[in-house]
Amino acid sequence: MKYRRILFSAVLMFLLVTSTAFAAKPVVTADRTYFDVNTGLYVLKGNVYIEVRNRVITAGEAKVNLATLEVWGAGGITVNQDDIYFTGDSVYVYGTKNRAKIDGGVNFSRTGLAISADRVDFSWDTRIASFNGNVHVSQGENEWTADSVDYNVDSNSFI
């Protein structure tokens, strides 16, 4: 009976969060999924695909908190929206703050531009990507390196 109540509460929370927090229902798939009652997280393993609005995250494995809209992903992650495309080793998405932190062998690409770094913090609100650690930029014929670079994806310019 106690398990049934916890399961009902989790399903109710999922329905409330997805109906009020998202413009559209999120799409979440993986080879294996389960809900960890102790942590309140959905645990996803193998071919993870998470789509919220028009943002897509893929990973080898991930944990998702639907109440806080947080995603922890690892294993060949991608984060993309429209022509914005990031890859890396791990990602932490602060869903309610519209931010993502990607670590480990980060690559960013869009038409005519490629940036690699150790990590990046991206804000969907400000549309600024802050690359840090071993940054390498290739834009057209130009290439350069830096310790850090801030890039505005809307204006397609460095700050």
Short mmCIF file of the C-alpha atoms (twelve columns), coordinates in Angstrom:
data_MODEL
# 
_entry.id   MODEL 
# 
loop_
_atom_site.group_PDB 
_atom_site.id 
_atom_site.type_symbol 
_atom_site.label_atom_id 
_atom_site.label_alt_id 
_atom_site.label_comp_id 
_atom_site.label_asym_id 
_atom_site.label_seq_id 
_atom_site.Cartn_x 
_atom_site.Cartn_y 
_atom_site.Cartn_z 
_atom_site.pdbx_PDB_model_num 
ATOM 1   C CA . MET A 1   0.000  0.000  0.000   1 
ATOM 2   C CA . LYS A 2   2.834  2.404  0.870   1 
ATOM 3   C CA . TYR A 3   4.550  1.656  -2.471  1 
ATOM 4   C CA . ARG A 4   1.284  2.297  -4.311  1 
ATOM 5   C CA . ARG A 5   0.937  5.693  -2.595  1 
ATOM 6   C CA . ILE A 6   4.513  6.663  -3.510  1 
ATOM 7   C CA . LEU A 7   3.985  5.552  -7.111  1 
ATOM 8   C CA . PHE A 8   0.719  7.496  -7.316  1 
ATOM 9   C CA . SER A 9   2.442  10.601 -5.888  1 
ATOM 10  C CA . ALA A 10  5.260  10.299 -8.428  1 
ATOM 11  C CA . VAL A 11  2.842  9.945  -11.343 1 
ATOM 12  C CA . LEU A 12  0.763  12.872 -10.062 1 
ATOM 13  C CA . MET A 13  3.888  15.024 -9.699  1 
ATOM 14  C CA . PHE A 14  4.945  14.079 -13.238 1 
ATOM 15  C CA . LEU A 15  1.559  15.064 -14.635 1 
ATOM 16  C CA . LEU A 16  1.456  18.353 -12.736 1 
ATOM 17  C CA . VAL A 17  4.999  19.334 -13.681 1 
ATOM 18  C CA . THR A 18  4.638  18.461 -17.340 1 
ATOM 19  C CA . SER A 19  1.283  20.172 -17.698 1 
ATOM 20  C CA . THR A 20  2.337  23.424 -16.021 1 
ATOM 21  C CA . ALA A 21  6.070  23.773 -16.671 1 
ATOM 22  C CA . PHE A 22  6.318  22.766 -20.295 1 
ATOM 23  C CA . ALA A 23  4.745  24.317 -23.343 1 
ATOM 24  C CA . ALA A 24  4.777  20.833 -24.802 1 
ATOM 25  C CA . LYS A 25  5.054  17.446 -23.175 1 
ATOM 26  C CA . PRO A 26  8.693  16.300 -22.965 1 
ATOM 27  C CA . VAL A 27  9.813  13.237 -24.882 1 
ATOM 28  C CA . VAL A 28  12.065 10.956 -22.820 1 
ATOM 29  C CA . THR A 29  13.286 7.601  -24.120 1 
ATOM 30  C CA . ALA A 30  16.089 5.182  -23.287 1 
ATOM 31  C CA . ASP A 31  16.870 1.493  -23.564 1 
ATOM 32  C CA . ARG A 32  16.239 1.084  -19.816 1 
ATOM 33  C CA . THR A 33  14.356 3.435  -17.519 1 
ATOM 34  C CA . TYR A 34  13.229 3.278  -13.935 1 
ATOM 35  C CA . PHE A 35  12.108 5.649  -11.225 1 
ATOM 36  C CA . ASP A 36  14.352 5.683  -8.147  1 
ATOM 37  C CA . VAL A 37  11.923 6.169  -5.266  1 
ATOM 38  C CA . ASN A 38  14.744 7.030  -2.832  1 
ATOM 39  C CA . THR A 39  16.115 9.947  -4.885  1 
ATOM 40  C CA . GLY A 40  13.002 10.963 -6.814  1 
ATOM 41  C CA . LEU A 41  14.955 10.731 -10.063 1 
ATOM 42  C CA . TYR A 42  14.221 8.938  -13.297 1 
ATOM 43  C CA . VAL A 43  17.283 6.868  -14.205 1 
ATOM 44  C CA . LEU A 44  17.879 6.354  -17.922 1 
ATOM 45  C CA . LYS A 45  20.469 4.031  -19.460 1 
ATOM 46  C CA . GLY A 46  21.407 3.423  -23.082 1 
ATOM 47  C CA . ASN A 47  20.486 5.634  -26.047 1 
ATOM 48  C CA . VAL A 48  19.045 8.373  -23.868 1 
ATOM 49  C CA . TYR A 49  16.949 10.937 -25.725 1 
ATOM 50  C CA . ILE A 50  15.357 13.903 -23.949 1 
ATOM 51  C CA . GLU A 51  13.428 16.553 -25.840 1 
ATOM 52  C CA . VAL A 52  11.879 19.548 -24.122 1 
ATOM 53  C CA . ARG A 53  10.469 22.319 -26.264 1 
ATOM 54  C CA . ASN A 54  12.855 22.247 -29.227 1 
ATOM 55  C CA . ARG A 55  15.937 21.357 -27.141 1 
ATOM 56  C CA . VAL A 56  17.335 17.845 -27.482 1 
ATOM 57  C CA . ILE A 57  19.794 16.103 -25.154 1 
ATOM 58  C CA . THR A 58  21.257 12.693 -25.952 1 
ATOM 59  C CA . ALA A 59  23.544 10.640 -23.725 1 
ATOM 60  C CA . GLY A 60  24.640 7.154  -22.820 1 
ATOM 61  C CA . GLU A 61  22.989 7.547  -19.429 1 
ATOM 62  C CA . ALA A 62  21.161 10.241 -17.492 1 
ATOM 63  C CA . LYS A 63  19.171 11.079 -14.403 1 
ATOM 64  C CA . VAL A 64  16.188 13.412 -14.632 1 
ATOM 65  C CA . ASN A 65  14.343 15.308 -11.916 1 
ATOM 66  C CA . LEU A 66  11.014 16.388 -13.351 1 
ATOM 67  C CA . ALA A 67  10.195 18.581 -10.356 1 
ATOM 68  C CA . THR A 68  13.258 20.805 -10.829 1 
ATOM 69  C CA . LEU A 69  13.714 20.112 -14.554 1 
ATOM 70  C CA . GLU A 70  17.315 19.053 -13.958 1 
ATOM 71  C CA . VAL A 71  19.221 16.591 -16.142 1 
ATOM 72  C CA . TRP A 72  22.532 14.929 -15.324 1 
ATOM 73  C CA . GLY A 73  23.905 13.131 -18.377 1 
ATOM 74  C CA . ALA A 74  27.127 11.323 -19.236 1 
ATOM 75  C CA . GLY A 75  28.624 9.268  -21.992 1 
ATOM 76  C CA . GLY A 76  28.891 10.988 -25.341 1 
ATOM 77  C CA . ILE A 77  26.361 13.713 -24.727 1 
ATOM 78  C CA . THR A 78  24.914 16.119 -27.252 1 
ATOM 79  C CA . VAL A 79  22.865 19.220 -26.582 1 
ATOM 80  C CA . ASN A 80  21.262 20.906 -29.542 1 
ATOM 81  C CA . GLN A 81  18.614 23.366 -30.529 1 
ATOM 82  C CA . ASP A 82  18.137 24.642 -34.063 1 
ATOM 83  C CA . ASP A 83  21.686 25.204 -35.412 1 
ATOM 84  C CA . ILE A 84  23.312 25.262 -31.946 1 
ATOM 85  C CA . TYR A 85  25.131 21.975 -31.363 1 
ATOM 86  C CA . PHE A 86  27.300 21.009 -28.352 1 
ATOM 87  C CA . THR A 87  29.038 17.710 -27.598 1 
ATOM 88  C CA . GLY A 88  30.974 16.653 -24.518 1 
ATOM 89  C CA . ASP A 89  31.535 14.008 -21.879 1 
ATOM 90  C CA . SER A 90  28.900 15.156 -19.362 1 
ATOM 91  C CA . VAL A 91  26.097 17.670 -18.993 1 
ATOM 92  C CA . TYR A 92  24.153 19.242 -16.161 1 
ATOM 93  C CA . VAL A 93  21.038 21.130 -17.243 1 
ATOM 94  C CA . TYR A 94  19.456 23.558 -14.784 1 
ATOM 95  C CA . GLY A 95  16.060 23.409 -16.454 1 
ATOM 96  C CA . THR A 96  14.249 26.056 -14.443 1 
ATOM 97  C CA . LYS A 97  17.152 28.474 -14.988 1 
ATOM 98  C CA . ASN A 98  17.501 27.662 -18.711 1 
ATOM 99  C CA . ARG A 99  21.203 26.868 -18.305 1 
ATOM 100 C CA . ALA A 100 23.454 23.981 -19.248 1 
ATOM 101 C CA . LYS A 101 26.982 23.138 -18.116 1 
ATOM 102 C CA . ILE A 102 28.886 20.766 -20.388 1 
ATOM 103 C CA . ASP A 103 32.252 19.306 -19.351 1 
ATOM 104 C CA . GLY A 104 35.011 17.246 -20.899 1 
ATOM 105 C CA . GLY A 105 36.105 17.595 -24.484 1 
ATOM 106 C CA . VAL A 106 33.445 20.143 -25.354 1 
ATOM 107 C CA . ASN A 107 32.836 20.899 -29.005 1 
ATOM 108 C CA . PHE A 108 30.478 23.522 -30.361 1 
ATOM 109 C CA . SER A 109 29.643 23.820 -34.016 1 
ATOM 110 C CA . ARG A 110 27.424 25.765 -36.338 1 
ATOM 111 C CA . THR A 111 27.816 26.843 -39.931 1 
ATOM 112 C CA . GLY A 112 31.257 28.456 -40.378 1 
ATOM 113 C CA . LEU A 113 32.314 28.123 -36.729 1 
ATOM 114 C CA . ALA A 114 33.851 25.452 -34.480 1 
ATOM 115 C CA . ILE A 115 34.898 25.938 -30.844 1 
ATOM 116 C CA . SER A 116 36.506 23.330 -28.586 1 
ATOM 117 C CA . ALA A 117 37.194 23.705 -24.858 1 
ATOM 118 C CA . ASP A 118 37.361 21.845 -21.565 1 
ATOM 119 C CA . ARG A 119 33.904 23.124 -20.527 1 
ATOM 120 C CA . VAL A 120 31.118 25.515 -21.448 1 
ATOM 121 C CA . ASP A 121 28.272 27.203 -19.608 1 
ATOM 122 C CA . PHE A 122 25.346 28.084 -21.856 1 
ATOM 123 C CA . SER A 123 22.308 30.224 -21.058 1 
ATOM 124 C CA . TRP A 124 19.215 29.923 -23.224 1 
ATOM 125 C CA . ASP A 125 18.027 33.254 -21.752 1 
ATOM 126 C CA . THR A 126 21.078 35.387 -22.599 1 
ATOM 127 C CA . ARG A 127 22.084 33.128 -25.517 1 
ATOM 128 C CA . ILE A 128 25.712 33.372 -24.357 1 
ATOM 129 C CA . ALA A 129 28.100 30.415 -24.285 1 
ATOM 130 C CA . SER A 130 31.083 30.853 -21.946 1 
ATOM 131 C CA . PHE A 131 33.899 28.493 -22.973 1 
ATOM 132 C CA . ASN A 132 36.737 27.845 -20.507 1 
ATOM 133 C CA . GLY A 133 40.003 25.908 -20.519 1 
ATOM 134 C CA . ASN A 134 42.063 25.159 -23.625 1 
ATOM 135 C CA . VAL A 135 39.708 27.050 -25.931 1 
ATOM 136 C CA . HIS A 136 40.354 26.676 -29.657 1 
ATOM 137 C CA . VAL A 137 38.310 28.683 -32.165 1 
ATOM 138 C CA . SER A 138 38.112 28.055 -35.898 1 
ATOM 139 C CA . GLN A 139 36.029 30.548 -37.870 1 
ATOM 140 C CA . GLY A 140 36.406 30.542 -41.622 1 
ATOM 141 C CA . GLU A 141 40.096 31.082 -42.364 1 
ATOM 142 C CA . ASN A 142 40.864 32.292 -38.812 1 
ATOM 143 C CA . GLU A 143 42.016 30.131 -35.915 1 
ATOM 144 C CA . TRP A 144 43.076 31.114 -32.417 1 
ATOM 145 C CA . THR A 145 43.369 29.823 -28.859 1 
ATOM 146 C CA . ALA A 146 42.485 31.403 -25.512 1 
ATOM 147 C CA . ASP A 147 41.902 30.543 -21.864 1 
ATOM 148 C CA . SER A 148 38.254 31.602 -22.140 1 
ATOM 149 C CA . VAL A 149 35.838 32.931 -24.750 1 
ATOM 150 C CA . ASP A 150 32.282 34.240 -24.501 1 
ATOM 151 C CA . TYR A 151 30.155 33.824 -27.592 1 
ATOM 152 C CA . ASN A 152 26.685 35.240 -28.319 1 
ATOM 153 C CA . VAL A 153 24.851 32.689 -30.460 1 
ATOM 154 C CA . ASP A 154 22.148 35.164 -31.579 1 
ATOM 155 C CA . SER A 155 24.515 37.837 -32.889 1 
ATOM 156 C CA . ASN A 156 27.098 35.214 -33.968 1 
ATOM 157 C CA . SER A 157 29.795 37.279 -32.284 1 
ATOM 158 C CA . PHE A 158 32.433 37.061 -29.565 1 
ATOM 159 C CA . ILE A 159 32.016 39.273 -26.519 1 
# 
